[in-house]
Amino acid sequence: MRRTMIKNLSEKKGQEVKIKCWVDTVRFQGKMAFFDFRDVSGKVQGIIFGKPEVLESAKDLRNEWVVEVSGVINQRPEKNINKDIVNGDVEIEITNIEILNKAEIPFELNEDLNLDVSLDNRPYVLKSDKNRAIFKVQAEIVKGFRNTLNSFGFTEFQAPKIVGGDAEGGAEVYNVEYFKNSASLATSPQLYKQIMVGVFERVFAVGNVFRAEKHSTSRHLNEYSSLDFEMGFIKDHADVMDMFADVMRGIKKNLEENAKAELDFLKAEEILIPDEIPTMKLSEAQVLLEEKLGAENAIGEPDLEPEHERMLCDYAKKELNSDLIFITHYPVSKRPFYTYEDENDKGFTKSFDALFKGVEIVSGGQRRHDYDDLVEGMKMKGLNPDDFKFYLQAFKTGMPPHGGIGLGLERITQKILGLKNVKEAALFPREINRIDTLLNE
Ligand code: ATP
Ligand code: MG
């Protein structure tokens, strides 16, 4: 007999089936046994009743044992129907259980674990209802990102992760031995994205990037998944913001279609993305912060404090019904060398951050496409254009005006789900004292 997936069992009333699954819970009661079985598609209740030989073969079963269960699908009595779950109306009356593998669990799943215990026991803890829901949502965020960009004519490419130097001259990098030379791990796919605009006009990349940041905060990881896109033939950064807003709408729609149960289970709030996304210059945001929102020390600063980001998001939500707010025109001094300076607002850039539910989830903007302008940007940042000869070829050989964004996957997951720490939204978070297991001090 072929395997039936658990989610399809309701359609098999009165029939014999075979399922392959984990034991999710087990309870023995005299001559009866009750189980919840789980496969990737759902859960179903199983019972052994009046079959001493089956009961005997099942007596050692414990949580997470892997089994093949044969039985008949019965309608549950009206009073026992659980309308909130798939298969809540049926149960499987077990005629045979084969053990495919045993398990020995360190503790019961679904407890509210402290983060260190959760990380120490990751391969097991990821099986919890909560974690399966978090990472299903994360997978659907990626799918929404991909599908939306594909539908707008973007081409996906794989950016290299080993790079020749600290390309952007900013974020902290990990050095790696590279045969007789040294190399580093990419902090972003930025330069390759731009090169690829010269090839395919519109490109995106989904991949891990590495930041050797020593601090430990609730929003930083040392390795994270970056969702990047870059598009050619733009007028300015506003085109990029519009595209990102459409990507957010695409992600939201895909989540509603494919992860509704998980969002409900995790009690995620609805994502508010109005037709007009609130947008203001950094300097305007700073005035708003001080004059209306009660902040101090905002005006004249080159960047926003985390507290300011929270306040602006609260404001956008309460006053403008939006979870998303764009802050534009960060000073040239605060942005990387390739950022386009606004010819009408000298000293400030056509760049933006997208703040979402309290934190920055995206940085983006228009880039310098003119060769001389780009070289000047490098010099201004104290970088040597000779170190960028490879990248600069793209700007000598026909580079359209372009711009793009980088979106942190774990951050957007954290914020959509209202998780306290970004590490909860990372399958295997790297932190200063941990690569899977704790490192020696
Ligand atoms: P922050 O100011 O919050 O440290 P950043 O400005 O250094 O972030 P960018 O280099 O602009 O970050 O990266 C683009 C996006 O990548 C960020 O908006 C964020 O979503 C994500 N990101 C950046 N650094 C990290 C990190 N260390 N851990 C997780 N996500 C990150
Ligand atoms: Mg940023």
Tab-separated table of C-alpha atoms and ligand atoms in Angstrom:
chain	number	residue	atom	x	y	z
A	1	MET	CA	0.000	0.000	0.000
A	2	ARG	CA	1.248	3.492	-0.796
A	3	ARG	CA	1.832	6.103	1.862
A	4	THR	CA	-0.943	8.631	2.491
A	5	MET	CA	0.079	12.066	3.745
A	6	ILE	CA	-1.634	12.924	7.006
A	7	LYS	CA	-3.337	16.063	5.687
A	8	ASN	CA	-5.306	13.909	3.240
A	9	LEU	CA	-6.716	11.490	5.803
A	10	SER	CA	-10.089	13.228	6.162
A	11	GLU	CA	-10.865	12.160	2.613
A	12	LYS	CA	-10.204	8.502	3.407
A	13	LYS	CA	-12.994	7.745	5.859
A	14	GLY	CA	-13.739	4.019	6.086
A	15	GLN	CA	-10.619	3.122	4.116
A	16	GLU	CA	-7.430	1.350	5.037
A	17	VAL	CA	-4.339	3.538	4.851
A	18	LYS	CA	-0.654	3.541	5.587
A	19	ILE	CA	1.068	6.617	7.015
A	20	LYS	CA	4.753	7.262	7.733
A	21	CYS	CA	5.337	9.650	10.571
A	22	TRP	CA	6.736	10.570	13.943
A	23	VAL	CA	5.105	9.819	17.260
A	24	ASP	CA	4.198	13.297	18.458
A	25	THR	CA	2.578	12.237	21.730
A	26	VAL	CA	1.726	8.878	23.225
A	27	ARG	CA	-0.510	7.829	26.113
A	28	PHE	CA	-1.165	4.272	27.303
A	29	GLN	CA	-4.374	3.655	29.183
A	30	GLY	CA	-5.063	0.081	30.222
A	31	LYS	CA	-5.732	-1.945	27.090
A	32	MET	CA	-5.785	1.146	24.938
A	33	ALA	CA	-3.172	3.487	23.555
A	34	PHE	CA	-3.623	6.992	22.140
A	35	PHE	CA	-1.198	8.747	19.858
A	36	ASP	CA	-0.741	11.894	17.915
A	37	PHE	CA	1.180	11.150	14.755
A	38	ARG	CA	2.928	13.870	12.767
A	39	ASP	CA	4.320	14.157	9.269
A	40	VAL	CA	5.266	17.290	7.395
A	41	SER	CA	1.665	17.828	6.340
A	42	GLY	CA	-0.081	17.643	9.713
A	43	LYS	CA	-1.093	15.596	12.716
A	44	VAL	CA	-3.693	12.926	13.347
A	45	GLN	CA	-4.889	11.010	16.360
A	46	GLY	CA	-4.308	7.244	16.401
A	47	ILE	CA	-5.774	4.648	18.738
A	48	ILE	CA	-5.141	1.032	19.543
A	49	PHE	CA	-8.257	-0.592	20.893
A	50	GLY	CA	-9.012	-4.282	21.487
A	51	LYS	CA	-5.898	-5.536	19.715
A	52	PRO	CA	-3.522	-6.998	22.310
A	53	GLU	CA	-0.874	-8.010	19.742
A	54	VAL	CA	-0.734	-4.479	18.275
A	55	LEU	CA	-0.613	-2.982	21.746
A	56	GLU	CA	2.279	-5.310	22.611
A	57	SER	CA	4.210	-4.246	19.493
A	58	ALA	CA	3.653	-0.579	20.366
A	59	LYS	CA	4.451	-0.677	24.060
A	60	ASP	CA	7.946	0.837	23.757
A	61	LEU	CA	6.937	3.737	21.517
A	62	ARG	CA	7.885	7.163	22.782
A	63	ASN	CA	7.892	10.689	21.353
A	64	GLU	CA	9.817	11.136	18.102
A	65	TRP	CA	10.075	7.455	17.260
A	66	VAL	CA	9.735	7.061	13.522
A	67	VAL	CA	6.974	4.671	12.498
A	68	GLU	CA	4.935	3.264	9.676
A	69	VAL	CA	1.335	2.923	10.791
A	70	SER	CA	-1.412	0.961	9.061
A	71	GLY	CA	-5.023	1.321	10.031
A	72	VAL	CA	-8.555	2.311	9.189
A	73	ILE	CA	-9.743	5.910	9.094
A	74	ASN	CA	-12.775	6.409	11.326
A	75	GLN	CA	-15.043	9.389	11.756
A	76	ARG	CA	-14.629	10.713	15.313
A	77	PRO	CA	-17.727	11.003	17.490
A	78	GLU	CA	-19.324	14.455	17.106
A	79	LYS	CA	-18.346	15.552	20.627
A	80	ASN	CA	-14.653	14.767	19.972
A	81	ILE	CA	-14.317	16.628	16.697
A	82	ASN	CA	-11.672	19.343	16.800
A	83	LYS	CA	-12.791	21.831	14.163
A	84	ASP	CA	-9.666	23.964	14.530
A	85	ILE	CA	-7.254	21.449	13.045
A	86	VAL	CA	-6.924	19.553	9.806
A	87	ASN	CA	-8.128	15.968	10.321
A	88	GLY	CA	-9.855	16.979	13.552
A	89	ASP	CA	-12.842	14.939	12.392
A	90	VAL	CA	-11.027	11.622	11.924
A	91	GLU	CA	-8.729	9.234	13.709
A	92	ILE	CA	-6.773	6.210	12.637
A	93	GLU	CA	-7.622	2.885	14.253
A	94	ILE	CA	-4.306	1.133	14.205
A	95	THR	CA	-3.932	-2.404	12.856
A	96	ASN	CA	-0.160	-2.504	12.608
A	97	ILE	CA	2.852	-0.432	13.603
A	98	GLU	CA	6.345	-0.893	12.189
A	99	ILE	CA	9.174	0.866	13.932
A	100	LEU	CA	11.465	2.569	11.417
A	101	ASN	CA	13.733	4.165	14.005
A	102	LYS	CA	13.911	4.726	17.726
A	103	ALA	CA	14.536	8.053	19.440
A	104	GLU	CA	15.700	9.270	22.794
A	105	ILE	CA	14.678	12.823	23.558
A	106	PRO	CA	16.403	15.116	26.058
A	107	PHE	CA	13.156	16.811	27.168
A	108	GLU	CA	9.596	17.368	25.972
A	109	LEU	CA	9.227	19.629	22.936
A	110	ASN	CA	7.121	22.794	22.891
A	111	GLU	CA	8.314	24.039	26.211
A	112	ASP	CA	9.232	27.682	26.441
A	113	LEU	CA	12.955	27.126	26.368
A	114	ASN	CA	15.598	29.615	27.213
A	115	LEU	CA	17.599	30.615	24.150
A	116	ASP	CA	20.839	28.882	25.141
A	117	VAL	CA	19.097	25.564	25.791
A	118	SER	CA	17.254	26.004	22.513
A	119	LEU	CA	20.511	26.621	20.622
A	120	ASP	CA	22.406	23.814	22.362
A	121	ASN	CA	19.721	21.337	21.304
A	122	ARG	CA	18.988	22.824	17.887
A	123	PRO	CA	18.538	19.644	15.780
A	124	TYR	CA	15.878	18.478	18.191
A	125	VAL	CA	14.315	21.807	19.147
A	126	LEU	CA	13.768	22.796	15.507
A	127	LYS	CA	11.127	20.052	15.416
A	128	SER	CA	8.840	21.922	17.826
A	129	ASP	CA	5.525	23.266	16.538
A	130	LYS	CA	6.779	26.790	17.134
A	131	ASN	CA	10.048	26.372	15.259
A	132	ARG	CA	8.485	24.497	12.397
A	133	ALA	CA	6.036	27.361	12.037
A	134	ILE	CA	8.774	30.036	12.208
A	135	PHE	CA	10.904	28.410	9.537
A	136	LYS	CA	7.988	27.545	7.317
A	137	VAL	CA	7.104	31.257	7.375
A	138	GLN	CA	10.741	32.079	6.607
A	139	ALA	CA	10.756	29.736	3.625
A	140	GLU	CA	7.599	31.413	2.351
A	141	ILE	CA	9.153	34.875	2.770
A	142	VAL	CA	11.963	33.761	0.468
A	143	LYS	CA	9.462	32.290	-1.957
A	144	GLY	CA	7.441	35.519	-1.973
A	145	PHE	CA	10.620	37.520	-2.613
A	146	ARG	CA	11.681	35.232	-5.474
A	147	ASN	CA	8.280	34.940	-7.106
A	148	THR	CA	7.619	38.661	-7.022
A	149	LEU	CA	10.961	39.554	-8.562
A	150	ASN	CA	10.685	36.809	-11.155
A	151	SER	CA	7.292	38.214	-12.120
A	152	PHE	CA	8.896	41.642	-12.641
A	153	GLY	CA	11.522	40.279	-15.030
A	154	PHE	CA	14.457	39.900	-12.614
A	155	THR	CA	17.040	37.160	-13.138
A	156	GLU	CA	18.401	35.286	-10.125
A	157	PHE	CA	22.139	34.777	-9.842
A	158	GLN	CA	24.536	33.255	-7.323
A	159	ALA	CA	26.983	35.751	-5.875
A	160	PRO	CA	30.429	34.565	-4.753
A	161	LYS	CA	30.995	34.251	-1.025
A	162	ILE	CA	34.786	34.347	-1.151
A	163	VAL	CA	35.967	37.805	-2.069
A	164	GLY	CA	39.290	39.476	-2.504
A	165	GLY	CA	39.133	42.120	0.150
A	166	ASP	CA	36.880	44.245	2.276
A	167	ALA	CA	35.137	45.491	-0.832
A	168	GLU	CA	32.856	48.053	0.726
A	169	GLY	CA	35.469	49.315	3.106
A	170	GLY	CA	33.031	49.403	5.975
A	171	ALA	CA	31.596	46.371	7.712
A	172	GLU	CA	33.923	44.108	9.587
A	173	VAL	CA	35.114	41.111	7.631
A	174	TYR	CA	36.294	37.584	8.303
A	175	ASN	CA	39.619	36.786	6.738
A	176	VAL	CA	40.182	33.337	5.327
A	177	GLU	CA	43.334	31.606	4.201
A	178	TYR	CA	43.251	31.263	0.461
A	179	PHE	CA	46.110	28.999	-0.604
A	180	LYS	CA	49.141	31.285	-0.554
A	181	ASN	CA	47.000	34.405	-0.231
A	182	SER	CA	44.373	35.778	2.041
A	183	ALA	CA	40.777	36.432	1.109
A	184	SER	CA	37.640	37.306	3.003
A	185	LEU	CA	34.032	36.238	3.331
A	186	ALA	CA	31.537	38.488	1.567
A	187	THR	CA	29.697	41.015	3.740
A	188	SER	CA	27.229	41.595	0.887
A	189	PRO	CA	26.781	40.698	-2.809
A	190	GLN	CA	26.774	44.419	-3.663
A	191	LEU	CA	29.553	44.712	-6.205
A	192	TYR	CA	28.532	41.574	-8.077
A	193	LYS	CA	24.908	42.692	-8.150
A	194	GLN	CA	25.969	45.884	-9.846
A	195	ILE	CA	28.164	44.029	-12.326
A	196	MET	CA	25.183	41.800	-13.124
A	197	VAL	CA	22.953	44.815	-13.838
A	198	GLY	CA	25.264	45.432	-16.791
A	199	VAL	CA	24.414	41.909	-17.940
A	200	PHE	CA	20.731	41.292	-17.153
A	201	GLU	CA	19.331	44.761	-16.204
A	202	ARG	CA	17.376	43.372	-13.255
A	203	VAL	CA	18.908	40.803	-10.934
A	204	PHE	CA	18.477	39.337	-7.501
A	205	ALA	CA	20.417	37.054	-5.208
A	206	VAL	CA	19.532	35.113	-2.085
A	207	GLY	CA	22.527	34.058	-0.067
A	208	ASN	CA	24.457	34.146	3.156
A	209	VAL	CA	26.726	37.022	4.081
A	210	PHE	CA	29.143	37.359	6.928
A	211	ARG	CA	29.700	40.169	9.396
A	212	ALA	CA	32.478	39.989	11.961
A	213	GLU	CA	30.612	42.266	14.346
A	214	LYS	CA	31.714	41.682	17.884
A	215	HIS	CA	28.624	43.069	19.548
A	216	SER	CA	25.762	40.895	20.634
A	217	THR	CA	22.363	42.524	20.111
A	218	SER	CA	18.856	41.292	19.494
A	219	ARG	CA	19.133	42.344	15.808
A	220	HIS	CA	22.600	41.206	14.715
A	221	LEU	CA	23.941	37.834	13.599
A	222	ASN	CA	27.453	37.047	12.428
A	223	GLU	CA	26.100	35.204	9.410
A	224	TYR	CA	22.763	36.122	7.905
A	225	SER	CA	20.754	35.545	4.755
A	226	SER	CA	20.629	38.571	2.539
A	227	LEU	CA	17.832	39.052	0.009
A	228	ASP	CA	19.196	41.462	-2.566
A	229	PHE	CA	17.949	42.970	-5.757
A	230	GLU	CA	19.413	45.519	-8.140
A	231	MET	CA	17.675	47.111	-11.133
A	232	GLY	CA	18.855	49.111	-14.126
A	233	PHE	CA	17.359	52.050	-16.028
A	234	ILE	CA	15.849	53.726	-12.964
A	235	LYS	CA	15.129	57.415	-12.659
A	236	ASP	CA	16.203	57.574	-9.044
A	237	HIS	CA	15.913	55.849	-5.656
A	238	ALA	CA	12.118	56.273	-5.676
A	239	ASP	CA	11.875	53.578	-8.377
A	240	VAL	CA	13.763	51.237	-6.074
A	241	MET	CA	11.484	52.047	-3.124
A	242	ASP	CA	8.431	51.373	-5.286
A	243	MET	CA	9.838	48.015	-6.319
A	244	PHE	CA	10.627	47.129	-2.716
A	245	ALA	CA	7.085	48.061	-1.654
A	246	ASP	CA	5.791	45.701	-4.353
A	247	VAL	CA	8.117	42.988	-3.084
A	248	MET	CA	6.695	43.461	0.426
A	249	ARG	CA	3.174	43.179	-0.965
A	250	GLY	CA	4.207	40.010	-2.804
A	251	ILE	CA	5.701	38.534	0.360
A	252	LYS	CA	2.561	39.391	2.317
A	253	LYS	CA	0.301	37.822	-0.313
A	254	ASN	CA	2.379	34.673	-0.519
A	255	LEU	CA	2.346	34.323	3.269
A	256	GLU	CA	-1.416	34.681	3.367
A	257	GLU	CA	-1.765	32.022	0.691
A	258	ASN	CA	0.823	29.532	1.904
A	259	ALA	CA	1.547	30.108	5.594
A	260	LYS	CA	-1.770	31.258	7.027
A	261	ALA	CA	-1.954	28.433	9.578
A	262	GLU	CA	1.581	29.146	10.787
A	263	LEU	CA	0.958	32.902	11.077
A	264	ASP	CA	-2.184	32.216	13.089
A	265	PHE	CA	-0.415	29.683	15.278
A	266	LEU	CA	2.341	32.206	16.039
A	267	LYS	CA	-0.241	34.963	16.558
A	268	ALA	CA	1.435	37.204	14.002
A	269	GLU	CA	-0.230	40.570	13.523
A	270	GLU	CA	-1.466	41.605	10.104
A	271	ILE	CA	1.156	43.358	7.993
A	272	LEU	CA	0.048	46.882	7.085
A	273	ILE	CA	1.332	48.093	3.720
A	274	PRO	CA	-0.723	51.019	2.411
A	275	ASP	CA	-0.728	52.137	-1.222
A	276	GLU	CA	1.387	55.144	-0.285
A	277	ILE	CA	4.296	54.164	1.953
A	278	PRO	CA	5.196	56.972	4.390
A	279	THR	CA	8.462	58.505	3.182
A	280	MET	CA	10.560	61.296	4.658
A	281	LYS	CA	14.072	62.608	4.557
A	282	LEU	CA	16.317	61.797	7.504
A	283	SER	CA	16.382	65.501	8.420
A	284	GLU	CA	12.571	65.657	8.372
A	285	ALA	CA	12.337	62.500	10.462
A	286	GLN	CA	14.697	64.038	13.002
A	287	VAL	CA	12.579	67.175	13.297
A	288	LEU	CA	9.476	65.033	13.701
A	289	LEU	CA	11.252	62.990	16.371
A	290	GLU	CA	12.186	66.003	18.443
A	291	GLU	CA	9.187	68.228	17.854
A	292	LYS	CA	6.380	65.718	17.897
A	293	LEU	CA	7.591	62.427	19.293
A	294	GLY	CA	9.563	63.634	22.300
A	295	ALA	CA	12.993	62.363	21.236
A	296	GLU	CA	16.227	64.035	22.170
A	297	ASN	CA	19.516	64.355	20.313
A	298	ALA	CA	18.133	63.457	16.924
A	299	ILE	CA	18.519	66.622	14.818
A	300	GLY	CA	21.844	66.954	13.025
A	301	GLU	CA	22.969	63.374	13.727
A	302	PRO	CA	24.162	61.352	10.715
A	303	ASP	CA	21.967	58.346	11.560
A	304	LEU	CA	18.995	57.233	13.634
A	305	GLU	CA	19.339	55.555	17.005
A	306	PRO	CA	17.494	52.236	17.440
A	307	GLU	CA	15.117	54.043	19.790
A	308	HIS	CA	14.359	56.583	17.057
A	309	GLU	CA	13.596	53.801	14.588
A	310	ARG	CA	11.083	52.406	17.057
A	311	MET	CA	9.442	55.792	17.568
A	312	LEU	CA	9.134	56.465	13.843
A	313	CYS	CA	7.579	53.047	13.281
A	314	ASP	CA	5.088	53.599	16.094
A	315	TYR	CA	4.194	56.931	14.534
A	316	ALA	CA	3.775	55.439	11.034
A	317	LYS	CA	1.559	52.715	12.374
A	318	LYS	CA	-0.648	54.902	14.564
A	319	GLU	CA	-0.932	57.939	12.317
A	320	LEU	CA	-0.518	56.489	8.832
A	321	ASN	CA	-1.636	52.896	9.206
A	322	SER	CA	1.659	51.544	7.900
A	323	ASP	CA	4.161	49.027	9.254
A	324	LEU	CA	6.677	50.293	6.725
A	325	ILE	CA	8.344	53.696	6.565
A	326	PHE	CA	11.087	54.903	4.229
A	327	ILE	CA	13.751	57.262	5.516
A	328	THR	CA	15.771	58.822	2.689
A	329	HIS	CA	18.766	61.124	2.229
A	330	TYR	CA	21.335	59.852	4.660
A	331	PRO	CA	24.516	61.923	4.564
A	332	VAL	CA	27.288	60.968	2.148
A	333	SER	CA	29.535	60.355	5.155
A	334	LYS	CA	27.273	57.576	6.432
A	335	ARG	CA	26.773	55.647	3.216
A	336	PRO	CA	29.109	53.436	1.172
A	337	PHE	CA	31.225	54.851	-1.665
A	338	TYR	CA	28.862	53.709	-4.422
A	339	THR	CA	25.890	55.678	-3.071
A	340	TYR	CA	24.558	58.389	-5.397
A	341	GLU	CA	24.779	61.935	-4.092
A	342	ASP	CA	21.626	64.023	-4.626
A	343	GLU	CA	22.568	66.809	-7.029
A	344	ASN	CA	19.793	68.972	-5.505
A	345	ASP	CA	20.724	68.253	-1.906
A	346	LYS	CA	24.499	68.203	-1.787
A	347	GLY	CA	26.048	66.227	1.045
A	348	PHE	CA	23.046	63.898	1.116
A	349	THR	CA	22.421	60.721	-0.829
A	350	LYS	CA	19.631	59.192	-2.872
A	351	SER	CA	19.609	56.354	-0.412
A	352	PHE	CA	17.045	55.018	1.988
A	353	ASP	CA	16.418	52.640	4.819
A	354	ALA	CA	13.128	50.800	5.173
A	355	LEU	CA	12.030	50.614	8.793
A	356	PHE	CA	9.535	47.883	9.567
A	357	LYS	CA	7.784	47.260	12.876
A	358	GLY	CA	10.494	49.043	14.833
A	359	VAL	CA	13.780	48.306	13.056
A	360	GLU	CA	15.693	48.778	9.842
A	361	ILE	CA	15.183	45.760	7.625
A	362	VAL	CA	16.523	47.228	4.383
A	363	SER	CA	19.170	49.606	3.137
A	364	GLY	CA	19.039	50.668	-0.462
A	365	GLY	CA	19.313	53.479	-2.914
A	366	GLN	CA	20.519	54.692	-6.239
A	367	ARG	CA	24.172	53.896	-7.054
A	368	ARG	CA	26.828	55.875	-8.842
A	369	HIS	CA	26.834	54.612	-12.438
A	370	ASP	CA	29.284	57.120	-13.904
A	371	TYR	CA	32.853	55.835	-13.823
A	372	ASP	CA	34.487	59.085	-12.716
A	373	ASP	CA	31.832	59.756	-10.117
A	374	LEU	CA	32.306	56.276	-8.687
A	375	VAL	CA	36.078	56.660	-8.530
A	376	GLU	CA	35.580	59.965	-6.752
A	377	GLY	CA	33.305	58.214	-4.267
A	378	MET	CA	36.068	55.729	-3.539
A	379	LYS	CA	38.691	58.387	-3.048
A	380	MET	CA	36.409	60.323	-0.758
A	381	LYS	CA	36.146	57.244	1.457
A	382	GLY	CA	39.911	56.773	1.450
A	383	LEU	CA	39.721	53.708	-0.798
A	384	ASN	CA	42.190	52.973	-3.561
A	385	PRO	CA	40.479	52.631	-6.971
A	386	ASP	CA	43.270	50.267	-8.039
A	387	ASP	CA	41.858	47.733	-5.576
A	388	PHE	CA	38.571	47.858	-7.500
A	389	LYS	CA	39.856	47.496	-11.074
A	390	PHE	CA	37.905	44.309	-11.614
A	391	TYR	CA	34.577	45.847	-10.528
A	392	LEU	CA	35.257	49.097	-12.330
A	393	GLN	CA	35.384	47.336	-15.705
A	394	ALA	CA	31.583	47.144	-15.511
A	395	PHE	CA	31.404	50.934	-15.354
A	396	LYS	CA	33.630	51.377	-18.409
A	397	THR	CA	31.632	48.928	-20.486
A	398	GLY	CA	28.095	50.333	-20.339
A	399	MET	CA	26.420	50.630	-16.958
A	400	PRO	CA	22.858	51.991	-16.853
A	401	PRO	CA	21.617	54.185	-14.013
A	402	HIS	CA	20.645	51.677	-11.342
A	403	GLY	CA	19.868	50.993	-7.719
A	404	GLY	CA	18.808	48.254	-5.364
A	405	ILE	CA	18.385	46.978	-1.838
A	406	GLY	CA	19.584	44.447	0.707
A	407	LEU	CA	16.963	42.908	2.988
A	408	GLY	CA	17.897	40.828	6.024
A	409	LEU	CA	15.873	37.605	5.985
A	410	GLU	CA	16.155	36.863	9.685
A	411	ARG	CA	15.264	40.441	10.593
A	412	ILE	CA	12.118	40.527	8.502
A	413	THR	CA	11.132	37.105	9.849
A	414	GLN	CA	11.718	38.316	13.400
A	415	LYS	CA	9.591	41.390	12.857
A	416	ILE	CA	6.740	39.717	10.997
A	417	LEU	CA	6.470	37.192	13.809
A	418	GLY	CA	7.138	39.570	16.692
A	419	LEU	CA	10.076	37.526	18.009
A	420	LYS	CA	12.225	39.149	20.673
A	421	ASN	CA	15.585	38.132	19.283
A	422	VAL	CA	16.773	37.739	15.702
A	423	LYS	CA	18.475	34.501	16.755
A	424	GLU	CA	15.048	32.923	17.141
A	425	ALA	CA	14.594	33.580	13.424
A	426	ALA	CA	17.894	31.948	12.441
A	427	LEU	CA	18.051	28.177	12.031
A	428	PHE	CA	21.669	27.918	13.132
A	429	PRO	CA	22.725	31.330	14.425
A	430	ARG	CA	26.414	32.159	14.506
A	431	GLU	CA	27.421	34.384	17.363
A	432	ILE	CA	30.713	35.461	18.826
A	433	ASN	CA	30.861	32.523	21.230
A	434	ARG	CA	28.935	29.936	19.261
A	435	ILE	CA	29.168	28.000	16.008
A	436	ASP	CA	26.397	25.489	16.701
A	437	THR	CA	28.012	24.598	20.042
A	438	LEU	CA	29.605	27.024	22.460
A	439	LEU	CA	33.218	27.847	21.606
A	440	ASN	CA	36.096	27.949	24.009
A	441	GLU	CA	36.515	31.399	25.486
B	1	ATP	P1	22.356	47.933	11.350
B	1	ATP	O1	22.472	49.416	11.243
B	1	ATP	O2	21.046	47.487	11.878
B	1	ATP	O3	23.523	47.295	12.007
B	1	ATP	P2	23.422	47.884	8.726
B	1	ATP	O4	23.007	49.231	8.270
B	1	ATP	O5	24.807	47.637	9.165
B	1	ATP	O6	22.406	47.377	9.862
B	1	ATP	P3	23.284	46.967	6.030
B	1	ATP	O7	24.706	46.791	5.732
B	1	ATP	O8	22.581	48.162	5.548
B	1	ATP	O9	23.065	46.819	7.598
B	1	ATP	O10	22.514	45.618	5.578
B	1	ATP	C1	21.241	45.595	4.964
B	1	ATP	C2	20.266	44.792	5.797
B	1	ATP	O11	20.818	43.538	6.182
B	1	ATP	C3	19.884	45.434	7.119
B	1	ATP	O12	18.866	46.364	6.942
B	1	ATP	C4	19.423	44.243	7.924
B	1	ATP	O13	18.118	43.825	7.550
B	1	ATP	C5	20.379	43.160	7.479
B	1	ATP	N1	21.520	43.041	8.387
B	1	ATP	C6	22.637	43.795	8.403
B	1	ATP	N2	23.506	43.395	9.341
B	1	ATP	C7	22.924	42.328	9.939
B	1	ATP	C8	23.341	41.444	10.965
B	1	ATP	N3	24.524	41.577	11.559
B	1	ATP	N4	22.503	40.444	11.327
B	1	ATP	C9	21.313	40.283	10.717
B	1	ATP	N5	20.864	41.083	9.731
B	1	ATP	C10	21.674	42.096	9.331
B	2	MG	MG	21.806	49.697	6.716
